[in-house]
Short mmCIF file of C-alpha atoms in Angstrom, two decimals:
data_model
loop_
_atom_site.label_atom_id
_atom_site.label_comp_id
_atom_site.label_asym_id
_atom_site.label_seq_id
_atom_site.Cartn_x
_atom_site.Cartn_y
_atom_site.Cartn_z
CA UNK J 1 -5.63 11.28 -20.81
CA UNK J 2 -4.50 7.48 -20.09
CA UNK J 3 -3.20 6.39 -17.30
CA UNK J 4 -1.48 2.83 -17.46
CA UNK J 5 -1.74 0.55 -14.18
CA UNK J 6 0.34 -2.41 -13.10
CA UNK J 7 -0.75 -4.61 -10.53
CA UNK J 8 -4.23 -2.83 -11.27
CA UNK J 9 -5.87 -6.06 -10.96
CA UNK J 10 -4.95 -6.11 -6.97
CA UNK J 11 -7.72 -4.40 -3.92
CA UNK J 12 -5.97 -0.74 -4.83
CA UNK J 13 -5.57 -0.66 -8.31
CA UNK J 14 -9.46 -1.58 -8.96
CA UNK J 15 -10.08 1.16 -6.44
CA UNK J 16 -7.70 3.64 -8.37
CA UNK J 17 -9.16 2.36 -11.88
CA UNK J 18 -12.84 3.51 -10.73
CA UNK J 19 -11.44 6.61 -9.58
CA UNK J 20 -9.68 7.46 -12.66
CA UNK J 21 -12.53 6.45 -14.63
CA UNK J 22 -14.74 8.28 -12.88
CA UNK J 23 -12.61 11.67 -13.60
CA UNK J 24 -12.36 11.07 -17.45
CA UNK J 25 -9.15 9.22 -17.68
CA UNK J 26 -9.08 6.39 -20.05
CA UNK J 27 -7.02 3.31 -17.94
CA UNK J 28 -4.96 0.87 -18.98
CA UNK J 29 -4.46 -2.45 -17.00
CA UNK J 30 -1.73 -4.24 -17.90
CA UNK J 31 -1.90 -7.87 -16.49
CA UNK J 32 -0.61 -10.96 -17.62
CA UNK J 33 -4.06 -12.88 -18.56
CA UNK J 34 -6.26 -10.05 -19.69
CA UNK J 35 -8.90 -11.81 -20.61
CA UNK J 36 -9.39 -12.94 -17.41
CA UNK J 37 -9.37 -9.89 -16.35
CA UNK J 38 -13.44 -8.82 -15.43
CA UNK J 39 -15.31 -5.83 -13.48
CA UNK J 40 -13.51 -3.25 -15.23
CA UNK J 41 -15.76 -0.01 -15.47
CA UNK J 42 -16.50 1.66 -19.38
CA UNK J 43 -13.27 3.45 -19.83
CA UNK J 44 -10.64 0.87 -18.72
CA UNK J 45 -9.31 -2.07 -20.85
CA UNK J 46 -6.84 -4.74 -19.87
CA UNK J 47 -3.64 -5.65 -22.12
CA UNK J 48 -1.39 -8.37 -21.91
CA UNK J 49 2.28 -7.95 -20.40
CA UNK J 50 4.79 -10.77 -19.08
CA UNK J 51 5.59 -8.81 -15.88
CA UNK J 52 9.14 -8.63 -16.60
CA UNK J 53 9.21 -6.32 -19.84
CA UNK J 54 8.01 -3.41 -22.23
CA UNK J 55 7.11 -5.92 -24.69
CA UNK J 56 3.96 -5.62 -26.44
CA UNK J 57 2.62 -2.61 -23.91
CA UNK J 58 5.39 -0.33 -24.01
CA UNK J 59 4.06 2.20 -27.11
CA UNK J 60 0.91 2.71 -24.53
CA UNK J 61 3.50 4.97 -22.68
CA UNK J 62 3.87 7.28 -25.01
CA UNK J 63 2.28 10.86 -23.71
CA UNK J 64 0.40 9.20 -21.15
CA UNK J 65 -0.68 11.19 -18.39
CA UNK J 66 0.98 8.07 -15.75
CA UNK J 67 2.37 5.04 -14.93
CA UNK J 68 1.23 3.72 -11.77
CA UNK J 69 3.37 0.41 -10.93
CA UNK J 70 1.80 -0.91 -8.22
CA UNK J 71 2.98 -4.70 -9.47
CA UNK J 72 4.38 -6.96 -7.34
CA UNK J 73 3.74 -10.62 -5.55
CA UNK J 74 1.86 -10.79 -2.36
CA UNK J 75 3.59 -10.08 1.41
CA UNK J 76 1.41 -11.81 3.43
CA UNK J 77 -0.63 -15.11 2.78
CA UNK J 78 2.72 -17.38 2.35
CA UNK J 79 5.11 -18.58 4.34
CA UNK J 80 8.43 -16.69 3.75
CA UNK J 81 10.90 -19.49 2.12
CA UNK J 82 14.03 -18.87 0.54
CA UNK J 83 11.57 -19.40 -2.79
CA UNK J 84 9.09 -17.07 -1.89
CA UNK J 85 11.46 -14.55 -0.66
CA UNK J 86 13.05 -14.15 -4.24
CA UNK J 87 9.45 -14.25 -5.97
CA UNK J 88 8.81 -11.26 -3.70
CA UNK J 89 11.71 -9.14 -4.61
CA UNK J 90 11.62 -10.27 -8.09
CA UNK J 91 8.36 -9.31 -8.79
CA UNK J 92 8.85 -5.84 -7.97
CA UNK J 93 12.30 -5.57 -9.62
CA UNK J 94 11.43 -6.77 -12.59
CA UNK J 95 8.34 -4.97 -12.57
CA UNK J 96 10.15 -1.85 -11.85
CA UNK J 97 12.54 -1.97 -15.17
CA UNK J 98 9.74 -3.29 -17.45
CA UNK J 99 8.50 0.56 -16.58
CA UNK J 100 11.49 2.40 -17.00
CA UNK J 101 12.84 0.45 -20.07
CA UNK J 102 8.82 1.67 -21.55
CA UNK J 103 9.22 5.12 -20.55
CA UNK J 104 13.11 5.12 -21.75
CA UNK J 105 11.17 3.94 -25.33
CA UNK J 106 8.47 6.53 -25.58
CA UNK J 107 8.91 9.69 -27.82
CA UNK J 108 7.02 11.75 -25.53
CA UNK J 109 7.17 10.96 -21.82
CA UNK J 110 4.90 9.62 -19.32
CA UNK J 111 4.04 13.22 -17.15
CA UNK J 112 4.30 10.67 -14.31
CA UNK J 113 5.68 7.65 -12.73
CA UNK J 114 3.65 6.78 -9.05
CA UNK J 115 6.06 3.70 -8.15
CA UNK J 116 4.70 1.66 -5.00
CA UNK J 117 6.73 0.98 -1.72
CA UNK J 118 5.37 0.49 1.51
CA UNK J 119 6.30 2.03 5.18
CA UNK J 120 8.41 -1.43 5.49
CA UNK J 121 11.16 0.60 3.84
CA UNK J 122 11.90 2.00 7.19
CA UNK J 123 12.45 -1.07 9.13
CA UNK J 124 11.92 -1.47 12.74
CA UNK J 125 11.66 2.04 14.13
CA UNK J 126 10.46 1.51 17.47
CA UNK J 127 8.57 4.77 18.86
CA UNK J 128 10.73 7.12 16.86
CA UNK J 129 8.33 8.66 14.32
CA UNK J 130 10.02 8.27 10.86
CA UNK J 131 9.07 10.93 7.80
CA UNK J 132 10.53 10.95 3.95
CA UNK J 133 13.61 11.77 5.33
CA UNK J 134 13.97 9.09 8.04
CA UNK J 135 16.73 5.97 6.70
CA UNK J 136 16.00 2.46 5.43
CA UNK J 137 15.71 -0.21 7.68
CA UNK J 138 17.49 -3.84 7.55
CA UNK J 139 15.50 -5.86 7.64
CA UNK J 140 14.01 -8.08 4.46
CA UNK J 141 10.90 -5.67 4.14
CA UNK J 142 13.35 -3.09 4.20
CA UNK J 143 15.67 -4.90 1.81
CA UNK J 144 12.77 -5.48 -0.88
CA UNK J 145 11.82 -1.51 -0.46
CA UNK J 146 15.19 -0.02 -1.27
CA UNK J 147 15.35 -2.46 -4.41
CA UNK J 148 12.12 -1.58 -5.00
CA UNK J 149 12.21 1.82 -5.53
CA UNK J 150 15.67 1.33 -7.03
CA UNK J 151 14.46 -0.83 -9.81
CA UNK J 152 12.34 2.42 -10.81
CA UNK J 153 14.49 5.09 -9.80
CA UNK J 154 16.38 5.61 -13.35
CA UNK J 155 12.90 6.88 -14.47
CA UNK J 156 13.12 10.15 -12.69
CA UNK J 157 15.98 11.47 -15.34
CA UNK J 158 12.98 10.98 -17.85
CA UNK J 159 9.68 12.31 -16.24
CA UNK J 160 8.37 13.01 -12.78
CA UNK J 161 8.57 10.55 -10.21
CA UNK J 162 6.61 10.06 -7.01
CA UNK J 163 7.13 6.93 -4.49
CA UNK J 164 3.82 5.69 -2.24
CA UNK J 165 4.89 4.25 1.19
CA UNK J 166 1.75 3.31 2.07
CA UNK J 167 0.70 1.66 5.79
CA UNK J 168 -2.34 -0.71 6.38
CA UNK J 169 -4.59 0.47 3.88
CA UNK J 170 -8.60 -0.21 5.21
CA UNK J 171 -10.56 -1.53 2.76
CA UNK J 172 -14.26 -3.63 2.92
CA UNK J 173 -13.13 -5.12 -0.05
CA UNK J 174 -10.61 -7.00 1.65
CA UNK J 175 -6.79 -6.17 2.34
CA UNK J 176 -6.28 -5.65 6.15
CA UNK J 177 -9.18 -4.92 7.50
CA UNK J 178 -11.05 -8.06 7.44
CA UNK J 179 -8.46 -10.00 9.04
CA UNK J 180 -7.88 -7.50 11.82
CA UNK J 181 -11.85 -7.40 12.77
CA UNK J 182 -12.24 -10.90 12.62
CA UNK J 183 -10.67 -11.98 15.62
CA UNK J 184 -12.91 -8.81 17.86
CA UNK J 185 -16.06 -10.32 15.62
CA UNK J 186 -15.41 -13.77 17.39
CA UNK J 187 -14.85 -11.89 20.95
CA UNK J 188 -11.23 -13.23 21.23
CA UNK J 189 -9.98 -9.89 20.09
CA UNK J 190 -7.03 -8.17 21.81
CA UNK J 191 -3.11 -6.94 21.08
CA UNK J 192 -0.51 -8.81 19.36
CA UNK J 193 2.84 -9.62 21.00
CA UNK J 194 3.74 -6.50 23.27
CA UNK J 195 0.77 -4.35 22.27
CA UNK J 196 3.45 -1.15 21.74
CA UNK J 197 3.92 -1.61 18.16
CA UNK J 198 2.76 1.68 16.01
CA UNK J 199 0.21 0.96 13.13
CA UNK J 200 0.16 3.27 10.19
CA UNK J 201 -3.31 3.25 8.49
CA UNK J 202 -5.11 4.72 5.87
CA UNK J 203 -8.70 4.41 4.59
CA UNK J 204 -9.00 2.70 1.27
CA UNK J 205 -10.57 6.02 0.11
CA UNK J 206 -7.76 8.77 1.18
CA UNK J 207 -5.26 6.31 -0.46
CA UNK J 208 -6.63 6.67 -3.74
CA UNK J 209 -7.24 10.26 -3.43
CA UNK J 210 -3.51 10.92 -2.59
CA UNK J 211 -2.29 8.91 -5.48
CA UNK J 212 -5.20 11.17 -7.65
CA UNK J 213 -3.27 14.22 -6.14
CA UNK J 214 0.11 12.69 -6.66
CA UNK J 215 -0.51 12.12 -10.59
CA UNK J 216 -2.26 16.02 -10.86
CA UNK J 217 0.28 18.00 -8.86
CA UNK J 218 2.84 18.79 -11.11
CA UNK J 219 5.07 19.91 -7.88
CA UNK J 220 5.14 16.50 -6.18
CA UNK J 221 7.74 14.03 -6.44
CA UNK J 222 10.08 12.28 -4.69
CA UNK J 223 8.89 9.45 -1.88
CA UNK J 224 5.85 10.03 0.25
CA UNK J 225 4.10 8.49 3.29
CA UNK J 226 0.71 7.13 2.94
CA UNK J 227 -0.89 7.06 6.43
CA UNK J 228 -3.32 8.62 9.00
CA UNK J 229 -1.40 11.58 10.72
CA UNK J 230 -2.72 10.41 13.72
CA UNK J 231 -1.48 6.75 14.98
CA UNK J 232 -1.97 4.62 17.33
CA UNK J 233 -0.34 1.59 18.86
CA UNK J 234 -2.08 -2.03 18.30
CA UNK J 235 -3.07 -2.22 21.49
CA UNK J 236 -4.61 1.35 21.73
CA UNK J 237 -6.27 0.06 18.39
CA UNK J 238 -7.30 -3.23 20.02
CA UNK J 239 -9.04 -1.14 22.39
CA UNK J 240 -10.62 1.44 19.86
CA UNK J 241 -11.73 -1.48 17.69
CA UNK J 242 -13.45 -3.49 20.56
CA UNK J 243 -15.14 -0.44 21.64
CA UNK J 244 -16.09 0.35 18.27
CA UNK J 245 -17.45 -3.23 17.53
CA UNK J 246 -18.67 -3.67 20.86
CA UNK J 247 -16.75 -6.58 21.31
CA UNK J 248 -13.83 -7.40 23.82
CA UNK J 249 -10.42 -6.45 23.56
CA UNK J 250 -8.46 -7.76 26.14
CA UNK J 251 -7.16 -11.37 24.56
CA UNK J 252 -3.74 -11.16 23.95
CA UNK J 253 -1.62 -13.22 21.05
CA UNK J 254 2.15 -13.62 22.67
CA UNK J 255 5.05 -12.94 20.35
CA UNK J 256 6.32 -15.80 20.55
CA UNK J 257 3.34 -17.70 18.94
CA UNK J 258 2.86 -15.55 16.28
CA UNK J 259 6.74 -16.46 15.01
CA UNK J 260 5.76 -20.43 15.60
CA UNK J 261 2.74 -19.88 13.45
CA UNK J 262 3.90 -17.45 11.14
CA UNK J 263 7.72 -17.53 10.88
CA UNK J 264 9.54 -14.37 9.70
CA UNK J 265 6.18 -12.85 8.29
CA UNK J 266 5.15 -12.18 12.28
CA UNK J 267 7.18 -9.29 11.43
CA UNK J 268 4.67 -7.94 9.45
CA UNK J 269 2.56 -7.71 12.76
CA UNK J 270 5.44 -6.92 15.44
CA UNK J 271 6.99 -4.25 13.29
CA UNK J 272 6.30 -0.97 14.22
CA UNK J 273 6.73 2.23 11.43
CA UNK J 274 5.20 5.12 13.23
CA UNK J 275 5.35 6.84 9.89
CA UNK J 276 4.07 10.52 9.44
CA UNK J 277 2.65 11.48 6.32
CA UNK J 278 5.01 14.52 6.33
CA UNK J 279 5.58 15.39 2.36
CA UNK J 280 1.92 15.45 2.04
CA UNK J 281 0.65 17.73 4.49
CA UNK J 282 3.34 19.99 3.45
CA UNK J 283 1.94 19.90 0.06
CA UNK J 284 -1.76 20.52 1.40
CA UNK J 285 -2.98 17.21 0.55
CA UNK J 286 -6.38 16.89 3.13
CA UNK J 287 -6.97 13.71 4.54
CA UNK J 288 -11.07 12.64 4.64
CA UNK J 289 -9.97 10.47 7.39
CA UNK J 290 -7.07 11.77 9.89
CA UNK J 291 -7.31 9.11 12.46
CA UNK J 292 -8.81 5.71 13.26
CA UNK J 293 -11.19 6.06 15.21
CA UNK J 294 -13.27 8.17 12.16
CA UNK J 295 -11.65 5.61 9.69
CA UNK J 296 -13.16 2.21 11.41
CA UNK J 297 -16.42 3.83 12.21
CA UNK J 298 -17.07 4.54 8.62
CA UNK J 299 -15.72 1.19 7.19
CA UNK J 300 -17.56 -1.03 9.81
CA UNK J 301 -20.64 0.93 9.31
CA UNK J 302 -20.46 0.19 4.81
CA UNK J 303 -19.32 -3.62 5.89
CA UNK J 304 -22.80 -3.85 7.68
#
């Protein structure tokens, strides 16, 4: 059973990869410099593709078990330029029709396409809670989501399809968790901008396993929420993390210099999706980690 993997080089798709492996799957990472490609476990293999096309890697499609595109240039880190905006976007377009033109070009079909999005496809949303259903947002996060999912969506008159939104996925490894403890760790911890903002989270470990379910549940397709059912605002998590880390939690950062220091990309911490994981708990999928409180408590305790 292989299972091909863009963007598998990234904190979730080496996570994924030793999951997969670990169940029997042989994995396929397709990145553009494979040979610099290192860690993999016995039973994955890097090969080469230009991020843009089927060339070269496209025959590994045929009768795999899935696709998982999780390709796609990094949100945060940058400032948001007119440049950078378009290398965003791109990447994940392009990314998007290098899979379908593969799957379009295999004699027997992929059983699955996972195709990554992110709760940013719902915009601001204030403290309306926003399921599969809910509408796109406007705003560029938004933007790149719908185009996103659009660049893939002509796969799903080939195979089975199945979109991730995920939230702040919790990871030692790195992704968002480091950054948010860091600031407790040096006691100046405390809410960003207004404090009411909702963040979705999910530990590293439930992500994977939903994407695992996702790829084995013949039933499931269409998009689906990756995040805690439980949520709290950053300023409740503020609180939970201080108390957690023993740290203090009352040092606010105002709005108005996270948009100085950041530009657009404050958005990314003054957004608020208060996203409910509603397709998957109607599908029975059972979340290891429901909230945040049991989430951080586990994750701080492995980063010790």
């Amino acid at each position: 059973m292989r299972v091909l993997i863009t963007g598998g080089t990234g904190l979730i798709g080496r996570a994924l990869t030793d999951a997969l492996v670990a169940k029997n799957y042989e994995v396929v990472v397709l990145s553009r410099s494979p040979a610099r490609v290192s860690g993999l476990p016995a039973g994955a293999r890097a090969e080469k593709w230009d991020g843009k096309t089927s060339a070269g890697w496209g025959s590994l499609a045929d009768g795999a078990a899935a696709i998982v595109n999780l390709a796609g240039a990094r949100i945060f880190g940058m400032p948001w330029t007119k440049k950078r905006k378009q290398t965003i976007l791109n990447s994940r377009t392009d990314a998007g029709q290098a899979v379908v033109a593969a799957i379009r070009e295999a004699a027997v079909k992929p059983a699955v396409l996972i195709q990554s999005s992110a709760v940013g496809y719902y915009g601001e949303s204030g403290d309306r809670p926003v399921t599969e259903s809910s509408p796109a947002g406007s705003d560029f996060l938004a933007e790149v989501c719908i185009a996103w999912e659009a660049a893939a969506a002509p796969a799903a008159e080939m195979t089975r399809v199945a979109v991730i939104r995920p939230g702040l996925v919790l990871s030692t490894e790195g992704g968002s968790l480091p950054p948010l403890l860091l600031p407790f760790k040096l006691f100046v911890g405390g809410p960003l901008g207004s404090g009411r903002q909702w963040y979705p989270l999910i530990h590293m470990e439930d992500q994977v396993r939903a994407i695992l379910w996702l790829i084995e549940n013949e039933g499931a397709s269409g998009p689906y929420n990756l995040a805690m059912p439980e949520i709290l605002t950053n300023k409740e998590l503020a609180r939970l993390i201080g108390r957690i880390l023993k740290r203090p939690s009352f040092f606010p950062v105002p709005a108005f210099m996270l948009r100085l220091v950041l530009g657009e990309m404050a958005s990314l911490l003054l957004n608020t999706q208060r996203a409910v994981p509603q397709a998957l708990l109607d599908g029975g999928f059972t979340f290891n980690y429901r909230d945040p409180e049991s989430a951080l408590v586990d994750l701080t305790r492995r980063g010790q």
